[in-house]
């Protein structure tokens, strides 16, 4: 795999409702949030990332559901507290439970674990975050994923091709993923953009030879932070697969 350094732009972060709710969910002695509130973290983060990176909001909404979606209270929703290690996916009721689970996996010496709304792979992308908590934060997770998708759009000039490569450069895996993605995108309900969205920033331009490996998604399996944000969120890291190398 060829690798090339990518310089990511600095940005000023604005505290949003999603950020406040994330902090609340990580806080000791918190009241358990409802499933719609938790699921909304991924959509709110997707909206912020879409505005910042000039990526279509409905594409990010569909991707987070393709990656982590499950039916809760009769509604198919994304889920921020999700992890997938070597094909074994799990959803958790709280941020802390998900964090402890992933910490246990990492303590065992395994690094091939996908986390968060957009299932970023720890082996390849932990260096892009100041901590595991930040990597699992919905806004940081979504921003990172949107930057990769923006790079792929710069390479292919087509959003469908970018989404396919986001999952895999192997045609058979990409086609299977896209079939599910298109069904989910077509079924998306209309969304009202969340309030208090920070201003966007220039999108990253230019091609990047990213090599994405196929891997299962949580949604496909049917399985039943105090924010210490880095500045910039991503900085001078080599282009790497977004996901772990799995069949």
JSON list of C-alpha atoms in Angstrom, two decimals:
[
{"chain": "A", "resi": 1, "resn": "UNK", "atom": "CA", "xyz": [0.00, 0.00, 0.00]},
{"chain": "A", "resi": 2, "resn": "UNK", "atom": "CA", "xyz": [1.32, 3.40, -0.94]},
{"chain": "A", "resi": 3, "resn": "UNK", "atom": "CA", "xyz": [1.21, 5.97, 1.81]},
{"chain": "A", "resi": 4, "resn": "UNK", "atom": "CA", "xyz": [1.26, 9.71, 1.63]},
{"chain": "A", "resi": 5, "resn": "UNK", "atom": "CA", "xyz": [1.16, 12.32, 4.36]},
{"chain": "A", "resi": 6, "resn": "UNK", "atom": "CA", "xyz": [-2.01, 14.34, 4.60]},
{"chain": "A", "resi": 7, "resn": "UNK", "atom": "CA", "xyz": [-2.04, 17.69, 6.37]},
{"chain": "A", "resi": 8, "resn": "UNK", "atom": "CA", "xyz": [-5.34, 18.42, 8.06]},
{"chain": "A", "resi": 9, "resn": "UNK", "atom": "CA", "xyz": [-6.50, 21.96, 8.60]},
{"chain": "A", "resi": 10, "resn": "UNK", "atom": "CA", "xyz": [-6.82, 23.53, 12.03]},
{"chain": "A", "resi": 11, "resn": "UNK", "atom": "CA", "xyz": [-10.28, 24.51, 13.08]},
{"chain": "A", "resi": 12, "resn": "UNK", "atom": "CA", "xyz": [-11.91, 26.31, 15.95]},
{"chain": "A", "resi": 13, "resn": "UNK", "atom": "CA", "xyz": [-14.37, 24.12, 17.81]},
{"chain": "A", "resi": 14, "resn": "UNK", "atom": "CA", "xyz": [-17.73, 25.28, 19.05]},
{"chain": "A", "resi": 15, "resn": "UNK", "atom": "CA", "xyz": [-19.52, 23.57, 21.94]},
{"chain": "A", "resi": 16, "resn": "UNK", "atom": "CA", "xyz": [-22.75, 22.04, 20.61]},
{"chain": "A", "resi": 17, "resn": "UNK", "atom": "CA", "xyz": [-25.70, 20.34, 22.18]},
{"chain": "A", "resi": 18, "resn": "UNK", "atom": "CA", "xyz": [-24.22, 17.00, 21.14]},
{"chain": "A", "resi": 19, "resn": "UNK", "atom": "CA", "xyz": [-21.02, 17.83, 23.00]},
{"chain": "A", "resi": 20, "resn": "UNK", "atom": "CA", "xyz": [-22.92, 18.79, 26.14]},
{"chain": "A", "resi": 21, "resn": "UNK", "atom": "CA", "xyz": [-24.93, 15.57, 26.04]},
{"chain": "A", "resi": 22, "resn": "UNK", "atom": "CA", "xyz": [-21.78, 13.51, 25.51]},
{"chain": "A", "resi": 23, "resn": "UNK", "atom": "CA", "xyz": [-20.18, 15.08, 28.57]},
{"chain": "A", "resi": 24, "resn": "UNK", "atom": "CA", "xyz": [-23.36, 14.40, 30.53]},
{"chain": "A", "resi": 25, "resn": "UNK", "atom": "CA", "xyz": [-23.38, 10.75, 29.48]},
{"chain": "A", "resi": 26, "resn": "UNK", "atom": "CA", "xyz": [-19.78, 10.29, 30.65]},
{"chain": "A", "resi": 27, "resn": "UNK", "atom": "CA", "xyz": [-20.41, 12.07, 33.95]},
{"chain": "A", "resi": 28, "resn": "UNK", "atom": "CA", "xyz": [-20.48, 10.06, 37.20]},
{"chain": "A", "resi": 29, "resn": "UNK", "atom": "CA", "xyz": [-23.90, 9.56, 38.73]},
{"chain": "A", "resi": 30, "resn": "UNK", "atom": "CA", "xyz": [-25.66, 10.57, 35.53]},
{"chain": "A", "resi": 31, "resn": "UNK", "atom": "CA", "xyz": [-29.32, 9.87, 34.77]},
{"chain": "A", "resi": 32, "resn": "UNK", "atom": "CA", "xyz": [-29.61, 7.31, 31.97]},
{"chain": "A", "resi": 33, "resn": "UNK", "atom": "CA", "xyz": [-30.50, 9.06, 28.71]},
{"chain": "A", "resi": 34, "resn": "UNK", "atom": "CA", "xyz": [-33.23, 7.78, 26.42]},
{"chain": "A", "resi": 35, "resn": "UNK", "atom": "CA", "xyz": [-32.42, 5.74, 23.33]},
{"chain": "A", "resi": 36, "resn": "UNK", "atom": "CA", "xyz": [-33.53, 8.54, 20.96]},
{"chain": "A", "resi": 37, "resn": "UNK", "atom": "CA", "xyz": [-31.26, 11.01, 22.78]},
{"chain": "A", "resi": 38, "resn": "UNK", "atom": "CA", "xyz": [-28.29, 8.65, 22.58]},
{"chain": "A", "resi": 39, "resn": "UNK", "atom": "CA", "xyz": [-28.92, 7.84, 18.91]},
{"chain": "A", "resi": 40, "resn": "UNK", "atom": "CA", "xyz": [-29.24, 11.55, 18.15]},
{"chain": "A", "resi": 41, "resn": "UNK", "atom": "CA", "xyz": [-25.60, 12.02, 19.16]},
{"chain": "A", "resi": 42, "resn": "UNK", "atom": "CA", "xyz": [-24.51, 10.33, 15.93]},
{"chain": "A", "resi": 43, "resn": "UNK", "atom": "CA", "xyz": [-26.88, 12.35, 13.74]},
{"chain": "A", "resi": 44, "resn": "UNK", "atom": "CA", "xyz": [-25.99, 15.65, 15.41]},
{"chain": "A", "resi": 45, "resn": "UNK", "atom": "CA", "xyz": [-22.29, 14.84, 15.06]},
{"chain": "A", "resi": 46, "resn": "UNK", "atom": "CA", "xyz": [-22.85, 13.87, 11.43]},
{"chain": "A", "resi": 47, "resn": "UNK", "atom": "CA", "xyz": [-24.49, 17.23, 10.75]},
{"chain": "A", "resi": 48, "resn": "UNK", "atom": "CA", "xyz": [-21.61, 19.16, 12.31]},
{"chain": "A", "resi": 49, "resn": "UNK", "atom": "CA", "xyz": [-19.07, 17.10, 10.34]},
{"chain": "A", "resi": 50, "resn": "UNK", "atom": "CA", "xyz": [-21.05, 17.46, 7.11]},
{"chain": "A", "resi": 51, "resn": "UNK", "atom": "CA", "xyz": [-21.04, 21.24, 7.44]},
{"chain": "A", "resi": 52, "resn": "UNK", "atom": "CA", "xyz": [-17.35, 21.38, 8.32]},
{"chain": "A", "resi": 53, "resn": "UNK", "atom": "CA", "xyz": [-16.13, 19.02, 5.60]},
{"chain": "A", "resi": 54, "resn": "UNK", "atom": "CA", "xyz": [-18.66, 19.78, 2.84]},
{"chain": "A", "resi": 55, "resn": "UNK", "atom": "CA", "xyz": [-20.00, 16.22, 2.85]},
{"chain": "A", "resi": 56, "resn": "UNK", "atom": "CA", "xyz": [-23.72, 15.55, 2.23]},
{"chain": "A", "resi": 57, "resn": "UNK", "atom": "CA", "xyz": [-25.51, 15.13, 5.55]},
{"chain": "A", "resi": 58, "resn": "UNK", "atom": "CA", "xyz": [-27.73, 12.30, 4.31]},
{"chain": "A", "resi": 59, "resn": "UNK", "atom": "CA", "xyz": [-24.66, 10.31, 3.28]},
{"chain": "A", "resi": 60, "resn": "UNK", "atom": "CA", "xyz": [-23.16, 10.54, 6.75]},
{"chain": "A", "resi": 61, "resn": "UNK", "atom": "CA", "xyz": [-26.53, 9.69, 8.32]},
{"chain": "A", "resi": 62, "resn": "UNK", "atom": "CA", "xyz": [-26.78, 6.61, 6.12]},
{"chain": "A", "resi": 63, "resn": "UNK", "atom": "CA", "xyz": [-23.20, 5.52, 6.82]},
{"chain": "A", "resi": 64, "resn": "UNK", "atom": "CA", "xyz": [-23.57, 5.70, 10.60]},
{"chain": "A", "resi": 65, "resn": "UNK", "atom": "CA", "xyz": [-26.70, 3.55, 10.33]},
{"chain": "A", "resi": 66, "resn": "UNK", "atom": "CA", "xyz": [-25.02, 1.10, 7.97]},
{"chain": "A", "resi": 67, "resn": "UNK", "atom": "CA", "xyz": [-22.19, 0.81, 10.49]},
{"chain": "A", "resi": 68, "resn": "UNK", "atom": "CA", "xyz": [-24.03, 0.74, 13.82]},
{"chain": "A", "resi": 69, "resn": "UNK", "atom": "CA", "xyz": [-27.75, 0.79, 13.12]},
{"chain": "A", "resi": 70, "resn": "UNK", "atom": "CA", "xyz": [-30.25, -1.23, 15.11]},
{"chain": "A", "resi": 71, "resn": "UNK", "atom": "CA", "xyz": [-33.98, -1.03, 15.74]},
{"chain": "A", "resi": 72, "resn": "UNK", "atom": "CA", "xyz": [-34.83, 0.61, 19.06]},
{"chain": "A", "resi": 73, "resn": "UNK", "atom": "CA", "xyz": [-38.44, 1.31, 20.01]},
{"chain": "A", "resi": 74, "resn": "UNK", "atom": "CA", "xyz": [-39.48, 0.46, 16.47]},
{"chain": "A", "resi": 75, "resn": "UNK", "atom": "CA", "xyz": [-37.06, 2.92, 14.84]},
{"chain": "A", "resi": 76, "resn": "UNK", "atom": "CA", "xyz": [-33.82, 2.04, 13.04]},
{"chain": "A", "resi": 77, "resn": "UNK", "atom": "CA", "xyz": [-31.20, 4.22, 14.74]},
{"chain": "A", "resi": 78, "resn": "UNK", "atom": "CA", "xyz": [-27.41, 4.66, 14.81]},
{"chain": "A", "resi": 79, "resn": "UNK", "atom": "CA", "xyz": [-25.59, 4.04, 18.08]},
{"chain": "A", "resi": 80, "resn": "UNK", "atom": "CA", "xyz": [-22.48, 5.83, 19.40]},
{"chain": "A", "resi": 81, "resn": "UNK", "atom": "CA", "xyz": [-21.59, 3.31, 22.11]},
{"chain": "A", "resi": 82, "resn": "UNK", "atom": "CA", "xyz": [-20.71, 0.47, 19.74]},
{"chain": "A", "resi": 83, "resn": "UNK", "atom": "CA", "xyz": [-17.58, -1.61, 19.19]},
{"chain": "A", "resi": 84, "resn": "UNK", "atom": "CA", "xyz": [-16.60, -4.36, 16.79]},
{"chain": "A", "resi": 85, "resn": "UNK", "atom": "CA", "xyz": [-13.55, -6.54, 17.47]},
{"chain": "A", "resi": 86, "resn": "UNK", "atom": "CA", "xyz": [-12.53, -9.17, 14.92]},
{"chain": "A", "resi": 87, "resn": "UNK", "atom": "CA", "xyz": [-16.07, -9.46, 13.62]},
{"chain": "A", "resi": 88, "resn": "UNK", "atom": "CA", "xyz": [-17.73, -9.55, 17.05]},
{"chain": "A", "resi": 89, "resn": "UNK", "atom": "CA", "xyz": [-19.91, -6.49, 17.45]},
{"chain": "A", "resi": 90, "resn": "UNK", "atom": "CA", "xyz": [-21.56, -5.14, 20.58]},
{"chain": "A", "resi": 91, "resn": "UNK", "atom": "CA", "xyz": [-23.80, -2.21, 21.49]},
{"chain": "A", "resi": 92, "resn": "UNK", "atom": "CA", "xyz": [-23.74, -0.71, 24.98]},
{"chain": "A", "resi": 93, "resn": "UNK", "atom": "CA", "xyz": [-26.24, 1.29, 26.99]},
{"chain": "A", "resi": 94, "resn": "UNK", "atom": "CA", "xyz": [-23.68, 3.86, 28.12]},
{"chain": "A", "resi": 95, "resn": "UNK", "atom": "CA", "xyz": [-20.47, 5.52, 27.01]},
{"chain": "A", "resi": 96, "resn": "UNK", "atom": "CA", "xyz": [-18.63, 4.22, 30.06]},
{"chain": "A", "resi": 97, "resn": "UNK", "atom": "CA", "xyz": [-19.68, 0.62, 29.40]},
{"chain": "A", "resi": 98, "resn": "UNK", "atom": "CA", "xyz": [-18.44, 0.87, 25.82]},
{"chain": "A", "resi": 99, "resn": "UNK", "atom": "CA", "xyz": [-15.21, 2.49, 26.98]},
{"chain": "A", "resi": 100, "resn": "UNK", "atom": "CA", "xyz": [-14.52, -0.23, 29.55]},
{"chain": "A", "resi": 101, "resn": "UNK", "atom": "CA", "xyz": [-15.22, -2.92, 26.96]},
{"chain": "A", "resi": 102, "resn": "UNK", "atom": "CA", "xyz": [-12.78, -1.46, 24.44]},
{"chain": "A", "resi": 103, "resn": "UNK", "atom": "CA", "xyz": [-10.16, -0.85, 27.14]},
{"chain": "A", "resi": 104, "resn": "UNK", "atom": "CA", "xyz": [-10.41, -4.54, 28.02]},
{"chain": "A", "resi": 105, "resn": "UNK", "atom": "CA", "xyz": [-9.87, -5.53, 24.40]},
{"chain": "A", "resi": 106, "resn": "UNK", "atom": "CA", "xyz": [-6.84, -3.26, 24.11]},
{"chain": "A", "resi": 107, "resn": "UNK", "atom": "CA", "xyz": [-5.44, -4.56, 27.42]},
{"chain": "A", "resi": 108, "resn": "UNK", "atom": "CA", "xyz": [-5.51, -8.07, 25.96]},
{"chain": "A", "resi": 109, "resn": "UNK", "atom": "CA", "xyz": [-3.14, -6.94, 23.22]},
{"chain": "A", "resi": 110, "resn": "UNK", "atom": "CA", "xyz": [-5.69, -6.71, 20.43]},
{"chain": "A", "resi": 111, "resn": "UNK", "atom": "CA", "xyz": [-5.82, -3.50, 18.40]},
{"chain": "A", "resi": 112, "resn": "UNK", "atom": "CA", "xyz": [-8.17, -4.42, 15.57]},
{"chain": "A", "resi": 113, "resn": "UNK", "atom": "CA", "xyz": [-11.29, -2.89, 17.07]},
{"chain": "A", "resi": 114, "resn": "UNK", "atom": "CA", "xyz": [-13.73, -0.43, 15.49]},
{"chain": "A", "resi": 115, "resn": "UNK", "atom": "CA", "xyz": [-15.39, 2.17, 17.71]},
{"chain": "A", "resi": 116, "resn": "UNK", "atom": "CA", "xyz": [-18.04, 4.84, 17.71]},
{"chain": "A", "resi": 117, "resn": "UNK", "atom": "CA", "xyz": [-20.70, 6.18, 15.38]},
{"chain": "A", "resi": 118, "resn": "UNK", "atom": "CA", "xyz": [-18.56, 5.58, 12.30]},
{"chain": "A", "resi": 119, "resn": "UNK", "atom": "CA", "xyz": [-16.62, 2.54, 13.56]},
{"chain": "A", "resi": 120, "resn": "UNK", "atom": "CA", "xyz": [-13.09, 3.92, 13.25]},
{"chain": "A", "resi": 121, "resn": "UNK", "atom": "CA", "xyz": [-10.38, 1.30, 13.63]},
{"chain": "A", "resi": 122, "resn": "UNK", "atom": "CA", "xyz": [-8.15, 1.73, 16.68]},
{"chain": "A", "resi": 123, "resn": "UNK", "atom": "CA", "xyz": [-5.17, -0.06, 15.14]},
{"chain": "A", "resi": 124, "resn": "UNK", "atom": "CA", "xyz": [-4.86, 2.44, 12.35]},
{"chain": "A", "resi": 125, "resn": "UNK", "atom": "CA", "xyz": [-6.29, 5.65, 13.73]},
{"chain": "A", "resi": 126, "resn": "UNK", "atom": "CA", "xyz": [-5.73, 5.92, 17.46]},
{"chain": "A", "resi": 127, "resn": "UNK", "atom": "CA", "xyz": [-2.81, 8.27, 16.76]},
{"chain": "A", "resi": 128, "resn": "UNK", "atom": "CA", "xyz": [-5.28, 10.78, 15.34]},
{"chain": "A", "resi": 129, "resn": "UNK", "atom": "CA", "xyz": [-6.85, 11.30, 18.78]},
{"chain": "A", "resi": 130, "resn": "UNK", "atom": "CA", "xyz": [-5.57, 12.31, 22.19]},
{"chain": "A", "resi": 131, "resn": "UNK", "atom": "CA", "xyz": [-7.29, 9.39, 23.92]},
{"chain": "A", "resi": 132, "resn": "UNK", "atom": "CA", "xyz": [-9.71, 6.52, 23.44]},
{"chain": "A", "resi": 133, "resn": "UNK", "atom": "CA", "xyz": [-12.43, 8.70, 25.00]},
{"chain": "A", "resi": 134, "resn": "UNK", "atom": "CA", "xyz": [-11.94, 11.30, 22.30]},
{"chain": "A", "resi": 135, "resn": "UNK", "atom": "CA", "xyz": [-11.88, 8.67, 19.57]},
{"chain": "A", "resi": 136, "resn": "UNK", "atom": "CA", "xyz": [-15.25, 7.41, 20.83]},
{"chain": "A", "resi": 137, "resn": "UNK", "atom": "CA", "xyz": [-16.71, 10.91, 21.14]},
{"chain": "A", "resi": 138, "resn": "UNK", "atom": "CA", "xyz": [-19.44, 11.20, 18.48]},
{"chain": "A", "resi": 139, "resn": "UNK", "atom": "CA", "xyz": [-18.27, 14.58, 17.15]},
{"chain": "A", "resi": 140, "resn": "UNK", "atom": "CA", "xyz": [-14.60, 13.63, 16.93]},
{"chain": "A", "resi": 141, "resn": "UNK", "atom": "CA", "xyz": [-15.48, 10.25, 15.43]},
{"chain": "A", "resi": 142, "resn": "UNK", "atom": "CA", "xyz": [-17.77, 11.81, 12.83]},
{"chain": "A", "resi": 143, "resn": "UNK", "atom": "CA", "xyz": [-15.30, 14.57, 11.93]},
{"chain": "A", "resi": 144, "resn": "UNK", "atom": "CA", "xyz": [-12.55, 12.05, 11.27]},
{"chain": "A", "resi": 145, "resn": "UNK", "atom": "CA", "xyz": [-14.82, 9.88, 9.12]},
{"chain": "A", "resi": 146, "resn": "UNK", "atom": "CA", "xyz": [-16.05, 12.90, 7.16]},
{"chain": "A", "resi": 147, "resn": "UNK", "atom": "CA", "xyz": [-12.50, 13.98, 6.41]},
{"chain": "A", "resi": 148, "resn": "UNK", "atom": "CA", "xyz": [-11.72, 10.55, 4.97]},
{"chain": "A", "resi": 149, "resn": "UNK", "atom": "CA", "xyz": [-14.89, 10.56, 2.92]},
{"chain": "A", "resi": 150, "resn": "UNK", "atom": "CA", "xyz": [-14.05, 14.03, 1.64]},
{"chain": "A", "resi": 151, "resn": "UNK", "atom": "CA", "xyz": [-10.63, 12.77, 0.57]},
{"chain": "A", "resi": 152, "resn": "UNK", "atom": "CA", "xyz": [-12.25, 9.88, -1.30]},
{"chain": "A", "resi": 153, "resn": "UNK", "atom": "CA", "xyz": [-14.63, 12.22, -3.06]},
{"chain": "A", "resi": 154, "resn": "UNK", "atom": "CA", "xyz": [-11.62, 14.27, -4.12]},
{"chain": "A", "resi": 155, "resn": "UNK", "atom": "CA", "xyz": [-10.14, 11.10, -5.59]},
{"chain": "A", "resi": 156, "resn": "UNK", "atom": "CA", "xyz": [-13.21, 9.65, -7.30]},
{"chain": "A", "resi": 157, "resn": "UNK", "atom": "CA", "xyz": [-15.35, 12.72, -7.97]},
{"chain": "A", "resi": 158, "resn": "UNK", "atom": "CA", "xyz": [-18.47, 10.72, -7.11]},
{"chain": "A", "resi": 159, "resn": "UNK", "atom": "CA", "xyz": [-20.16, 10.23, -3.75]},
{"chain": "A", "resi": 160, "resn": "UNK", "atom": "CA", "xyz": [-21.31, 6.66, -4.41]},
{"chain": "A", "resi": 161, "resn": "UNK", "atom": "CA", "xyz": [-17.78, 5.65, -5.37]},
{"chain": "A", "resi": 162, "resn": "UNK", "atom": "CA", "xyz": [-16.43, 7.43, -2.30]},
{"chain": "A", "resi": 163, "resn": "UNK", "atom": "CA", "xyz": [-18.83, 5.59, 0.01]},
{"chain": "A", "resi": 164, "resn": "UNK", "atom": "CA", "xyz": [-17.99, 2.25, -1.61]},
{"chain": "A", "resi": 165, "resn": "UNK", "atom": "CA", "xyz": [-14.26, 2.83, -1.12]},
{"chain": "A", "resi": 166, "resn": "UNK", "atom": "CA", "xyz": [-14.93, 4.02, 2.44]},
{"chain": "A", "resi": 167, "resn": "UNK", "atom": "CA", "xyz": [-15.86, 0.42, 3.16]},
{"chain": "A", "resi": 168, "resn": "UNK", "atom": "CA", "xyz": [-13.60, -1.50, 0.76]},
{"chain": "A", "resi": 169, "resn": "UNK", "atom": "CA", "xyz": [-11.63, -1.27, -2.46]},
{"chain": "A", "resi": 170, "resn": "UNK", "atom": "CA", "xyz": [-12.55, -4.89, -3.15]},
{"chain": "A", "resi": 171, "resn": "UNK", "atom": "CA", "xyz": [-15.46, -4.72, -5.64]},
{"chain": "A", "resi": 172, "resn": "UNK", "atom": "CA", "xyz": [-17.47, -7.61, -4.18]},
{"chain": "A", "resi": 173, "resn": "UNK", "atom": "CA", "xyz": [-17.31, -6.25, -0.63]},
{"chain": "A", "resi": 174, "resn": "UNK", "atom": "CA", "xyz": [-17.99, -2.71, -1.78]},
{"chain": "A", "resi": 175, "resn": "UNK", "atom": "CA", "xyz": [-21.02, -3.80, -3.83]},
{"chain": "A", "resi": 176, "resn": "UNK", "atom": "CA", "xyz": [-22.53, -5.67, -0.89]},
{"chain": "A", "resi": 177, "resn": "UNK", "atom": "CA", "xyz": [-21.99, -2.68, 1.38]},
{"chain": "A", "resi": 178, "resn": "UNK", "atom": "CA", "xyz": [-23.45, -0.26, -1.16]},
{"chain": "A", "resi": 179, "resn": "UNK", "atom": "CA", "xyz": [-26.61, -2.35, -1.55]},
{"chain": "A", "resi": 180, "resn": "UNK", "atom": "CA", "xyz": [-27.28, -2.01, 2.16]},
{"chain": "A", "resi": 181, "resn": "UNK", "atom": "CA", "xyz": [-26.18, 1.65, 2.24]},
{"chain": "A", "resi": 182, "resn": "UNK", "atom": "CA", "xyz": [-28.56, 2.58, -0.59]},
{"chain": "A", "resi": 183, "resn": "UNK", "atom": "CA", "xyz": [-31.49, 0.85, 1.07]},
{"chain": "A", "resi": 184, "resn": "UNK", "atom": "CA", "xyz": [-30.79, 2.65, 4.34]},
{"chain": "A", "resi": 185, "resn": "UNK", "atom": "CA", "xyz": [-30.27, 6.02, 2.65]},
{"chain": "A", "resi": 186, "resn": "UNK", "atom": "CA", "xyz": [-33.51, 5.68, 0.68]},
{"chain": "A", "resi": 187, "resn": "UNK", "atom": "CA", "xyz": [-35.43, 4.92, 3.87]},
{"chain": "A", "resi": 188, "resn": "UNK", "atom": "CA", "xyz": [-34.03, 7.83, 5.87]},
{"chain": "A", "resi": 189, "resn": "UNK", "atom": "CA", "xyz": [-36.69, 10.06, 7.38]},
{"chain": "A", "resi": 190, "resn": "UNK", "atom": "CA", "xyz": [-36.50, 13.78, 6.72]},
{"chain": "A", "resi": 191, "resn": "UNK", "atom": "CA", "xyz": [-34.26, 15.45, 9.27]},
{"chain": "A", "resi": 192, "resn": "UNK", "atom": "CA", "xyz": [-34.32, 18.89, 10.78]},
{"chain": "A", "resi": 193, "resn": "UNK", "atom": "CA", "xyz": [-30.72, 20.13, 11.15]},
{"chain": "A", "resi": 194, "resn": "UNK", "atom": "CA", "xyz": [-29.70, 20.40, 14.79]},
{"chain": "A", "resi": 195, "resn": "UNK", "atom": "CA", "xyz": [-29.31, 23.92, 16.23]},
{"chain": "A", "resi": 196, "resn": "UNK", "atom": "CA", "xyz": [-26.11, 25.69, 17.25]},
{"chain": "A", "resi": 197, "resn": "UNK", "atom": "CA", "xyz": [-24.07, 24.21, 14.42]},
{"chain": "A", "resi": 198, "resn": "UNK", "atom": "CA", "xyz": [-20.55, 25.67, 14.14]},
{"chain": "A", "resi": 199, "resn": "UNK", "atom": "CA", "xyz": [-19.50, 27.31, 10.90]},
{"chain": "A", "resi": 200, "resn": "UNK", "atom": "CA", "xyz": [-17.93, 25.12, 8.26]},
{"chain": "A", "resi": 201, "resn": "UNK", "atom": "CA", "xyz": [-14.34, 25.13, 7.15]},
{"chain": "A", "resi": 202, "resn": "UNK", "atom": "CA", "xyz": [-12.69, 24.59, 3.77]},
{"chain": "A", "resi": 203, "resn": "UNK", "atom": "CA", "xyz": [-12.90, 20.97, 2.68]},
{"chain": "A", "resi": 204, "resn": "UNK", "atom": "CA", "xyz": [-9.70, 19.04, 2.06]},
{"chain": "A", "resi": 205, "resn": "UNK", "atom": "CA", "xyz": [-8.86, 18.85, -1.62]},
{"chain": "A", "resi": 206, "resn": "UNK", "atom": "CA", "xyz": [-6.73, 16.56, -3.70]},
{"chain": "A", "resi": 207, "resn": "UNK", "atom": "CA", "xyz": [-6.61, 12.80, -4.13]},
{"chain": "A", "resi": 208, "resn": "UNK", "atom": "CA", "xyz": [-5.30, 10.44, -1.48]},
{"chain": "A", "resi": 209, "resn": "UNK", "atom": "CA", "xyz": [-4.37, 6.81, -2.20]},
{"chain": "A", "resi": 210, "resn": "UNK", "atom": "CA", "xyz": [-6.31, 5.35, 0.71]},
{"chain": "A", "resi": 211, "resn": "UNK", "atom": "CA", "xyz": [-6.59, 1.57, 0.88]},
{"chain": "A", "resi": 212, "resn": "UNK", "atom": "CA", "xyz": [-9.76, 0.45, 2.62]},
{"chain": "A", "resi": 213, "resn": "UNK", "atom": "CA", "xyz": [-10.10, -3.17, 3.66]},
{"chain": "A", "resi": 214, "resn": "UNK", "atom": "CA", "xyz": [-13.41, -4.98, 3.89]},
{"chain": "A", "resi": 215, "resn": "UNK", "atom": "CA", "xyz": [-14.81, -5.66, 7.32]},
{"chain": "A", "resi": 216, "resn": "UNK", "atom": "CA", "xyz": [-18.21, -6.52, 8.76]},
{"chain": "A", "resi": 217, "resn": "UNK", "atom": "CA", "xyz": [-20.45, -3.84, 10.16]},
{"chain": "A", "resi": 218, "resn": "UNK", "atom": "CA", "xyz": [-22.42, -3.97, 13.38]},
{"chain": "A", "resi": 219, "resn": "UNK", "atom": "CA", "xyz": [-25.67, -3.31, 11.55]},
{"chain": "A", "resi": 220, "resn": "UNK", "atom": "CA", "xyz": [-24.98, -6.19, 9.16]},
{"chain": "A", "resi": 221, "resn": "UNK", "atom": "CA", "xyz": [-24.54, -8.66, 12.00]},
{"chain": "A", "resi": 222, "resn": "UNK", "atom": "CA", "xyz": [-27.94, -8.02, 13.57]},
{"chain": "A", "resi": 223, "resn": "UNK", "atom": "CA", "xyz": [-26.39, -8.15, 17.06]},
{"chain": "A", "resi": 224, "resn": "UNK", "atom": "CA", "xyz": [-28.70, -7.63, 19.84]},
{"chain": "A", "resi": 225, "resn": "UNK", "atom": "CA", "xyz": [-15.35, 11.81, 26.70]},
{"chain": "A", "resi": 226, "resn": "UNK", "atom": "CA", "xyz": [-14.65, 14.21, 28.93]},
{"chain": "A", "resi": 227, "resn": "UNK", "atom": "CA", "xyz": [-13.62, 15.84, 25.66]},
{"chain": "A", "resi": 228, "resn": "UNK", "atom": "CA", "xyz": [-9.87, 16.22, 25.41]},
{"chain": "A", "resi": 229, "resn": "UNK", "atom": "CA", "xyz": [-9.99, 17.20, 21.79]},
{"chain": "A", "resi": 230, "resn": "UNK", "atom": "CA", "xyz": [-6.77, 17.34, 19.85]},
{"chain": "A", "resi": 231, "resn": "UNK", "atom": "CA", "xyz": [-6.02, 20.55, 18.01]},
{"chain": "A", "resi": 232, "resn": "UNK", "atom": "CA", "xyz": [-6.05, 19.79, 15.18]},
{"chain": "A", "resi": 233, "resn": "UNK", "atom": "CA", "xyz": [-8.21, 16.68, 15.40]},
{"chain": "A", "resi": 234, "resn": "UNK", "atom": "CA", "xyz": [-5.98, 14.99, 12.82]},
{"chain": "A", "resi": 235, "resn": "UNK", "atom": "CA", "xyz": [-2.46, 16.17, 12.16]},
{"chain": "A", "resi": 236, "resn": "UNK", "atom": "CA", "xyz": [0.19, 15.04, 9.68]},
{"chain": "A", "resi": 237, "resn": "UNK", "atom": "CA", "xyz": [-0.66, 11.35, 9.81]},
{"chain": "A", "resi": 238, "resn": "UNK", "atom": "CA", "xyz": [-0.08, 8.95, 6.95]},
{"chain": "A", "resi": 239, "resn": "UNK", "atom": "CA", "xyz": [-3.03, 7.78, 4.87]},
{"chain": "A", "resi": 240, "resn": "UNK", "atom": "CA", "xyz": [-4.14, 4.46, 6.30]},
{"chain": "A", "resi": 241, "resn": "UNK", "atom": "CA", "xyz": [-7.09, 2.09, 5.99]},
{"chain": "A", "resi": 242, "resn": "UNK", "atom": "CA", "xyz": [-10.07, 3.51, 7.83]},
{"chain": "A", "resi": 243, "resn": "UNK", "atom": "CA", "xyz": [-10.97, 0.03, 9.01]},
{"chain": "A", "resi": 244, "resn": "UNK", "atom": "CA", "xyz": [-9.10, -3.09, 10.09]},
{"chain": "A", "resi": 245, "resn": "UNK", "atom": "CA", "xyz": [-8.08, -5.83, 7.68]},
{"chain": "A", "resi": 246, "resn": "UNK", "atom": "CA", "xyz": [-10.92, -8.33, 7.98]},
{"chain": "A", "resi": 247, "resn": "UNK", "atom": "CA", "xyz": [-12.63, -10.63, 5.49]}
]
